[in-house]
Amino acid sequence: MAKQQARVFIVGAGPGGIDLLTVRALRLIEQADVVLFDALVDSEVIALAQRALKLPVGKRAGRHSMKQPQINALLVQHSRSGKMVVRLKGGDPAIFGRLDEELNALRAAGILFEVVPGVTTASAAAAALQTSLTTRGVARQVSFVTPSQADQGASGEFDGLSILPGATTVFYMAGRLSRSLGQALLRNGFQGSDEVAVVRNVARENQEISWVSVAMLAVRPDLPWPQADGPVILIAGLRSPKELTSVLAHHISSAGSGDQSPLVVMQRHLN
């Protein structure tokens, strides 16, 4: 598919403001005639589209939002009028971004498009936590999970998911189901004392980070900051700062054995 002929660009804005925006995304936003943007796209990113007609089409749980067929119709309508259309999504379009539905609508209409990837929220959250999603010796796999079933009008369920204590599982859009998630973690072999990383407003100025025990998660419906607003991402299977400190202290106390390689590994992890 020739990029120069594309009339619709599905662009990942990344989480937060312009700091995590790719150069390709920046150029397309500035050149766009029409921008259809999601609710989680930061206002300073939208402001870059100075010459464009800007249309909010985002979805947020529990709030009035535009239906997907309407969004698809707008993409086709504006592109057929000869406009350069940018469909702006928070994070990466291919991660829980309804990408296939919009691309199928464009294909059916015979409209050429390009997908421009963005930084996914999980990667930005790991950076904020100053840790890896795949720590050697801790996690050999990463899973991205969402319980969202907004179109069906029902809460998502975690039953039937393989949530492994020895892996990293990133939960998108699960803030409203924190109690259900905590109970699912307990059913899948996590201990009540294990901790889950909770990051709200990833990569934004008002970003908040907390570590919550699985036991607490299983009984609280509101997570930390019950009065705060903003998207939440939860990550299970990471080593919390408390766990890392405990392990490091153990290696320091046993350093007399002469084998200090575990200490070196932990120091690297903490740095």
mmCIF file of C-alpha atoms in Angstrom:
data_model
loop_
_atom_site.group_PDB
_atom_site.id
_atom_site.type_symbol
_atom_site.label_atom_id
_atom_site.label_comp_id
_atom_site.label_asym_id
_atom_site.label_seq_id
_atom_site.Cartn_x
_atom_site.Cartn_y
_atom_site.Cartn_z
ATOM 1 C CA MET A 1 0.000 0.000 0.000
ATOM 2 C CA ALA A 2 1.636 3.250 -1.106
ATOM 3 C CA LYS A 3 1.963 5.648 1.781
ATOM 4 C CA GLN A 4 1.753 8.714 -0.449
ATOM 5 C CA GLN A 5 -1.699 7.660 -1.625
ATOM 6 C CA ALA A 6 -3.196 7.056 1.805
ATOM 7 C CA ARG A 7 -6.034 9.365 2.784
ATOM 8 C CA VAL A 8 -6.605 8.040 6.296
ATOM 9 C CA PHE A 9 -3.878 7.652 8.889
ATOM 10 C CA ILE A 10 -4.578 5.673 12.053
ATOM 11 C CA VAL A 11 -2.082 7.267 14.430
ATOM 12 C CA GLY A 12 -0.955 6.246 17.915
ATOM 13 C CA ALA A 13 -0.470 9.317 20.093
ATOM 14 C CA GLY A 14 1.097 7.389 22.944
ATOM 15 C CA PRO A 15 0.021 8.020 26.539
ATOM 16 C CA GLY A 16 0.344 11.472 28.047
ATOM 17 C CA GLY A 17 1.309 14.588 26.127
ATOM 18 C CA ILE A 18 3.697 15.247 23.268
ATOM 19 C CA ASP A 19 6.766 13.777 24.993
ATOM 20 C CA LEU A 20 6.050 10.235 23.739
ATOM 21 C CA LEU A 21 4.713 11.267 20.341
ATOM 22 C CA THR A 22 6.691 9.882 17.390
ATOM 23 C CA VAL A 23 8.075 12.217 14.749
ATOM 24 C CA ARG A 24 5.893 10.529 12.112
ATOM 25 C CA ALA A 25 2.777 11.096 14.219
ATOM 26 C CA LEU A 26 3.688 14.749 14.813
ATOM 27 C CA ARG A 27 4.066 15.470 11.099
ATOM 28 C CA LEU A 28 0.778 13.822 10.183
ATOM 29 C CA ILE A 29 -1.173 15.617 12.908
ATOM 30 C CA GLU A 30 0.201 18.979 11.775
ATOM 31 C CA GLN A 31 -0.740 18.249 8.133
ATOM 32 C CA ALA A 32 -4.213 16.817 8.777
ATOM 33 C CA ASP A 33 -7.419 18.357 7.412
ATOM 34 C CA VAL A 34 -9.614 16.356 9.806
ATOM 35 C CA VAL A 35 -8.648 14.767 13.138
ATOM 36 C CA LEU A 36 -10.916 12.263 14.886
ATOM 37 C CA PHE A 37 -9.509 11.838 18.378
ATOM 38 C CA ASP A 38 -10.123 9.536 21.324
ATOM 39 C CA ALA A 39 -10.985 10.719 24.827
ATOM 40 C CA LEU A 40 -7.598 9.730 26.240
ATOM 41 C CA VAL A 41 -5.555 11.767 23.755
ATOM 42 C CA ASP A 42 -3.933 14.665 25.600
ATOM 43 C CA SER A 43 -5.132 18.181 24.774
ATOM 44 C CA GLU A 44 -1.634 19.386 23.894
ATOM 45 C CA VAL A 45 -1.415 16.677 21.233
ATOM 46 C CA ILE A 46 -4.779 17.691 19.766
ATOM 47 C CA ALA A 47 -3.640 21.337 19.739
ATOM 48 C CA LEU A 48 -0.902 20.408 17.252
ATOM 49 C CA ALA A 49 -3.599 20.010 14.573
ATOM 50 C CA GLN A 50 -3.930 23.763 14.094
ATOM 51 C CA ARG A 51 -5.405 23.647 10.577
ATOM 52 C CA ALA A 52 -7.714 20.665 11.075
ATOM 53 C CA LEU A 53 -11.358 20.145 11.839
ATOM 54 C CA LYS A 54 -11.159 18.361 15.206
ATOM 55 C CA LEU A 55 -13.857 15.830 16.092
ATOM 56 C CA PRO A 56 -14.030 14.093 19.501
ATOM 57 C CA VAL A 57 -15.086 10.471 19.046
ATOM 58 C CA GLY A 58 -13.671 8.887 22.186
ATOM 59 C CA LYS A 59 -15.084 6.240 24.472
ATOM 60 C CA ARG A 60 -14.877 6.224 28.276
ATOM 61 C CA ALA A 61 -16.462 3.636 30.542
ATOM 62 C CA GLY A 62 -19.677 4.832 32.157
ATOM 63 C CA ARG A 63 -19.948 7.920 29.945
ATOM 64 C CA HIS A 64 -21.874 8.803 26.823
ATOM 65 C CA SER A 65 -19.754 8.016 23.788
ATOM 66 C CA MET A 66 -19.976 7.686 20.022
ATOM 67 C CA LYS A 67 -20.777 4.227 18.692
ATOM 68 C CA GLN A 68 -18.166 2.470 16.591
ATOM 69 C CA PRO A 69 -20.286 2.377 13.388
ATOM 70 C CA GLN A 70 -20.633 6.164 13.610
ATOM 71 C CA ILE A 71 -16.863 6.558 13.872
ATOM 72 C CA ASN A 72 -16.372 4.259 10.897
ATOM 73 C CA ALA A 73 -18.864 6.305 8.877
ATOM 74 C CA LEU A 74 -17.076 9.562 9.699
ATOM 75 C CA LEU A 75 -13.741 8.142 8.573
ATOM 76 C CA VAL A 76 -15.229 7.120 5.231
ATOM 77 C CA GLN A 77 -17.213 10.330 4.789
ATOM 78 C CA HIS A 78 -14.319 12.736 5.344
ATOM 79 C CA SER A 79 -11.793 10.723 3.375
ATOM 80 C CA ARG A 80 -14.155 10.545 0.379
ATOM 81 C CA SER A 81 -14.411 14.345 0.402
ATOM 82 C CA GLY A 82 -10.724 14.481 -0.476
ATOM 83 C CA LYS A 83 -9.558 15.429 3.031
ATOM 84 C CA MET A 84 -6.473 14.066 4.738
ATOM 85 C CA VAL A 85 -7.897 12.324 7.800
ATOM 86 C CA VAL A 86 -5.988 11.416 10.963
ATOM 87 C CA ARG A 87 -7.660 9.004 13.370
ATOM 88 C CA LEU A 88 -5.831 9.764 16.601
ATOM 89 C CA LYS A 89 -5.719 7.108 19.311
ATOM 90 C CA GLY A 90 -4.149 7.114 22.756
ATOM 91 C CA GLY A 91 -1.313 4.625 23.233
ATOM 92 C CA ASP A 92 -0.848 2.232 20.305
ATOM 93 C CA PRO A 93 -3.703 1.618 17.834
ATOM 94 C CA ALA A 94 -3.053 -2.138 17.755
ATOM 95 C CA ILE A 95 -3.462 -2.597 21.533
ATOM 96 C CA PHE A 96 -7.163 -2.522 22.470
ATOM 97 C CA GLY A 97 -7.727 0.300 19.988
ATOM 98 C CA ARG A 98 -10.560 -1.208 17.887
ATOM 99 C CA LEU A 99 -8.133 -1.053 14.984
ATOM 100 C CA ASP A 100 -9.543 -3.963 12.982
ATOM 101 C CA GLU A 101 -13.077 -2.584 12.990
ATOM 102 C CA GLU A 102 -11.991 0.741 11.517
ATOM 103 C CA LEU A 103 -9.611 -0.788 8.994
ATOM 104 C CA ASN A 104 -12.284 -3.199 7.795
ATOM 105 C CA ALA A 105 -14.648 -0.275 7.205
ATOM 106 C CA LEU A 106 -11.983 1.546 5.198
ATOM 107 C CA ARG A 107 -11.167 -1.583 3.175
ATOM 108 C CA ALA A 108 -14.828 -2.126 2.391
ATOM 109 C CA ALA A 109 -15.059 1.461 1.151
ATOM 110 C CA GLY A 110 -11.920 1.097 -0.969
ATOM 111 C CA ILE A 111 -10.040 3.786 0.956
ATOM 112 C CA LEU A 112 -6.268 3.557 1.321
ATOM 113 C CA PHE A 113 -4.849 3.966 4.786
ATOM 114 C CA GLU A 114 -1.680 3.782 6.852
ATOM 115 C CA VAL A 115 -1.272 2.666 10.456
ATOM 116 C CA VAL A 116 1.273 4.614 12.508
ATOM 117 C CA PRO A 117 2.210 2.809 15.740
ATOM 118 C CA GLY A 118 2.561 4.592 19.054
ATOM 119 C CA VAL A 119 4.037 3.884 22.483
ATOM 120 C CA THR A 120 1.679 1.563 24.310
ATOM 121 C CA THR A 121 0.666 2.463 27.861
ATOM 122 C CA ALA A 122 2.213 -0.698 29.305
ATOM 123 C CA SER A 123 5.690 0.344 28.155
ATOM 124 C CA ALA A 124 5.227 3.872 29.475
ATOM 125 C CA ALA A 125 4.015 2.497 32.818
ATOM 126 C CA ALA A 126 7.081 0.246 33.099
ATOM 127 C CA ALA A 127 9.285 3.268 32.449
ATOM 128 C CA ALA A 128 7.456 5.217 35.156
ATOM 129 C CA LEU A 129 7.956 2.301 37.555
ATOM 130 C CA GLN A 130 11.630 2.127 36.530
ATOM 131 C CA THR A 131 11.406 -1.579 35.934
ATOM 132 C CA SER A 132 11.204 -4.118 33.137
ATOM 133 C CA LEU A 133 8.142 -6.046 32.039
ATOM 134 C CA THR A 134 10.426 -9.035 31.383
ATOM 135 C CA THR A 135 12.914 -9.130 34.255
ATOM 136 C CA ARG A 136 15.352 -11.969 33.672
ATOM 137 C CA GLY A 137 14.672 -14.847 36.022
ATOM 138 C CA VAL A 138 11.277 -13.425 37.028
ATOM 139 C CA ALA A 139 9.060 -13.149 33.930
ATOM 140 C CA ARG A 140 9.491 -14.922 30.601
ATOM 141 C CA GLN A 141 6.235 -13.716 29.119
ATOM 142 C CA VAL A 142 3.981 -10.669 29.103
ATOM 143 C CA SER A 143 0.217 -10.654 28.603
ATOM 144 C CA PHE A 144 -2.007 -7.659 27.852
ATOM 145 C CA VAL A 145 -5.542 -8.115 29.188
ATOM 146 C CA THR A 146 -8.675 -5.975 29.179
ATOM 147 C CA PRO A 147 -11.997 -6.839 30.840
ATOM 148 C CA SER A 148 -13.842 -4.137 28.901
ATOM 149 C CA GLN A 149 -17.047 -5.231 27.186
ATOM 150 C CA ALA A 150 -18.662 -1.820 26.866
ATOM 151 C CA ASP A 151 -20.512 -2.600 23.654
ATOM 152 C CA GLN A 152 -22.226 -5.550 25.307
ATOM 153 C CA GLY A 153 -23.290 -3.412 28.246
ATOM 154 C CA ALA A 154 -21.753 -5.837 30.744
ATOM 155 C CA SER A 155 -18.780 -5.909 33.054
ATOM 156 C CA GLY A 156 -15.824 -7.959 31.918
ATOM 157 C CA GLU A 157 -14.815 -11.104 33.715
ATOM 158 C CA PHE A 158 -11.405 -12.477 34.595
ATOM 159 C CA ASP A 159 -12.598 -16.079 34.882
ATOM 160 C CA GLY A 160 -10.885 -18.426 32.485
ATOM 161 C CA LEU A 161 -7.805 -16.254 32.068
ATOM 162 C CA SER A 162 -4.381 -17.747 32.656
ATOM 163 C CA ILE A 163 -2.858 -15.232 35.074
ATOM 164 C CA LEU A 164 0.466 -16.706 36.136
ATOM 165 C CA PRO A 165 2.476 -15.562 39.183
ATOM 166 C CA GLY A 166 5.668 -16.208 37.175
ATOM 167 C CA ALA A 167 4.649 -13.896 34.327
ATOM 168 C CA THR A 168 3.843 -10.235 33.873
ATOM 169 C CA THR A 169 0.190 -9.455 33.206
ATOM 170 C CA VAL A 170 -0.832 -5.923 32.267
ATOM 171 C CA PHE A 171 -4.478 -5.033 32.801
ATOM 172 C CA TYR A 172 -5.824 -2.202 30.681
ATOM 173 C CA MET A 173 -9.100 -0.471 31.596
ATOM 174 C CA ALA A 174 -9.539 -2.560 34.737
ATOM 175 C CA GLY A 175 -9.706 0.174 37.369
ATOM 176 C CA ARG A 176 -13.449 -0.225 37.894
ATOM 177 C CA LEU A 177 -13.042 -3.967 38.382
ATOM 178 C CA SER A 178 -10.148 -3.923 40.853
ATOM 179 C CA ARG A 179 -11.937 -6.099 43.417
ATOM 180 C CA SER A 180 -12.803 -8.724 40.809
ATOM 181 C CA LEU A 181 -9.212 -8.624 39.575
ATOM 182 C CA GLY A 182 -7.785 -9.132 43.058
ATOM 183 C CA GLN A 183 -10.020 -12.137 43.604
ATOM 184 C CA ALA A 184 -8.978 -13.584 40.233
ATOM 185 C CA LEU A 185 -5.307 -13.204 41.147
ATOM 186 C CA LEU A 186 -5.883 -15.135 44.377
ATOM 187 C CA ARG A 187 -7.630 -17.907 42.437
ATOM 188 C CA ASN A 188 -4.669 -18.107 40.072
ATOM 189 C CA GLY A 189 -1.979 -18.694 42.682
ATOM 190 C CA PHE A 190 -0.990 -15.215 43.814
ATOM 191 C CA GLN A 191 -0.450 -14.687 47.537
ATOM 192 C CA GLY A 192 -2.342 -12.019 49.434
ATOM 193 C CA SER A 193 0.980 -10.347 50.253
ATOM 194 C CA ASP A 194 1.988 -10.097 46.577
ATOM 195 C CA GLU A 195 1.762 -6.566 45.271
ATOM 196 C CA VAL A 196 0.279 -5.140 42.082
ATOM 197 C CA ALA A 197 1.540 -1.926 40.500
ATOM 198 C CA VAL A 198 -1.221 0.617 39.911
ATOM 199 C CA VAL A 199 -0.488 3.603 37.683
ATOM 200 C CA ARG A 200 -3.042 6.299 37.008
ATOM 201 C CA ASN A 201 -2.658 8.915 34.249
ATOM 202 C CA VAL A 202 0.439 7.271 32.790
ATOM 203 C CA ALA A 203 3.022 9.747 31.419
ATOM 204 C CA ARG A 204 0.948 12.773 32.375
ATOM 205 C CA GLU A 205 1.903 15.539 34.791
ATOM 206 C CA ASN A 206 -0.604 14.202 37.338
ATOM 207 C CA GLN A 207 0.671 10.616 37.099
ATOM 208 C CA GLU A 208 0.226 8.618 40.316
ATOM 209 C CA ILE A 209 1.905 5.346 41.244
ATOM 210 C CA SER A 210 1.014 2.929 44.020
ATOM 211 C CA TRP A 211 1.716 -0.668 44.985
ATOM 212 C CA VAL A 212 -1.324 -2.482 46.366
ATOM 213 C CA SER A 213 -1.363 -5.935 47.933
ATOM 214 C CA VAL A 214 -3.490 -8.539 46.206
ATOM 215 C CA ALA A 215 -5.395 -9.034 49.469
ATOM 216 C CA MET A 216 -6.274 -5.348 49.603
ATOM 217 C CA LEU A 217 -7.162 -5.285 45.918
ATOM 218 C CA ALA A 218 -9.593 -8.175 46.479
ATOM 219 C CA VAL A 219 -11.665 -6.258 49.044
ATOM 220 C CA ARG A 220 -11.482 -2.642 47.860
ATOM 221 C CA PRO A 221 -13.752 -1.433 45.065
ATOM 222 C CA ASP A 222 -12.054 1.910 44.517
ATOM 223 C CA LEU A 223 -8.275 1.349 44.388
ATOM 224 C CA PRO A 224 -6.035 4.107 45.747
ATOM 225 C CA TRP A 225 -7.149 7.689 45.084
ATOM 226 C CA PRO A 226 -10.906 6.955 44.987
ATOM 227 C CA GLN A 227 -11.681 10.630 44.280
ATOM 228 C CA ALA A 228 -9.175 10.976 41.442
ATOM 229 C CA ASP A 229 -10.016 10.786 37.771
ATOM 230 C CA GLY A 230 -8.060 9.368 34.868
ATOM 231 C CA PRO A 231 -7.232 6.056 33.200
ATOM 232 C CA VAL A 232 -5.695 3.298 35.311
ATOM 233 C CA ILE A 233 -3.383 0.471 34.340
ATOM 234 C CA LEU A 234 -2.553 -2.429 36.690
ATOM 235 C CA ILE A 235 0.470 -4.705 36.388
ATOM 236 C CA ALA A 236 0.705 -8.038 38.208
ATOM 237 C CA GLY A 237 3.806 -10.199 38.443
ATOM 238 C CA LEU A 238 6.396 -7.449 38.896
ATOM 239 C CA ARG A 239 8.858 -7.297 41.765
ATOM 240 C CA SER A 240 7.726 -4.404 43.968
ATOM 241 C CA PRO A 241 10.318 -2.031 45.530
ATOM 242 C CA LYS A 242 9.643 -3.699 48.900
ATOM 243 C CA GLU A 243 10.410 -7.147 47.471
ATOM 244 C CA LEU A 244 13.561 -5.905 45.746
ATOM 245 C CA THR A 245 14.790 -4.301 48.954
ATOM 246 C CA SER A 246 14.161 -7.529 50.866
ATOM 247 C CA VAL A 247 16.006 -9.649 48.314
ATOM 248 C CA LEU A 248 18.908 -7.206 48.193
ATOM 249 C CA ALA A 249 19.199 -7.213 51.980
ATOM 250 C CA HIS A 250 19.283 -11.026 51.957
ATOM 251 C CA HIS A 251 22.121 -11.088 49.429
ATOM 252 C CA ILE A 252 24.078 -8.484 51.392
ATOM 253 C CA SER A 253 23.771 -10.501 54.613
ATOM 254 C CA SER A 254 24.946 -13.679 52.876
ATOM 255 C CA ALA A 255 27.744 -12.065 50.871
ATOM 256 C CA GLY A 256 30.356 -13.827 52.989
ATOM 257 C CA SER A 257 29.864 -16.965 50.902
ATOM 258 C CA GLY A 258 31.991 -15.386 48.212
ATOM 259 C CA ASP A 259 29.351 -15.624 45.493
ATOM 260 C CA GLN A 260 28.182 -12.046 45.024
ATOM 261 C CA SER A 261 26.689 -12.392 41.536
ATOM 262 C CA PRO A 262 23.043 -12.207 42.859
ATOM 263 C CA LEU A 263 23.930 -8.917 44.566
ATOM 264 C CA VAL A 264 25.310 -7.515 41.334
ATOM 265 C CA VAL A 265 22.160 -8.550 39.450
ATOM 266 C CA MET A 266 19.898 -6.902 42.058
ATOM 267 C CA GLN A 267 21.950 -3.701 42.049
ATOM 268 C CA ARG A 268 21.572 -3.496 38.294
ATOM 269 C CA HIS A 269 17.811 -4.032 38.621
ATOM 270 C CA LEU A 270 17.494 -1.281 41.233
ATOM 271 C CA ASN A 271 19.492 1.128 39.094
#
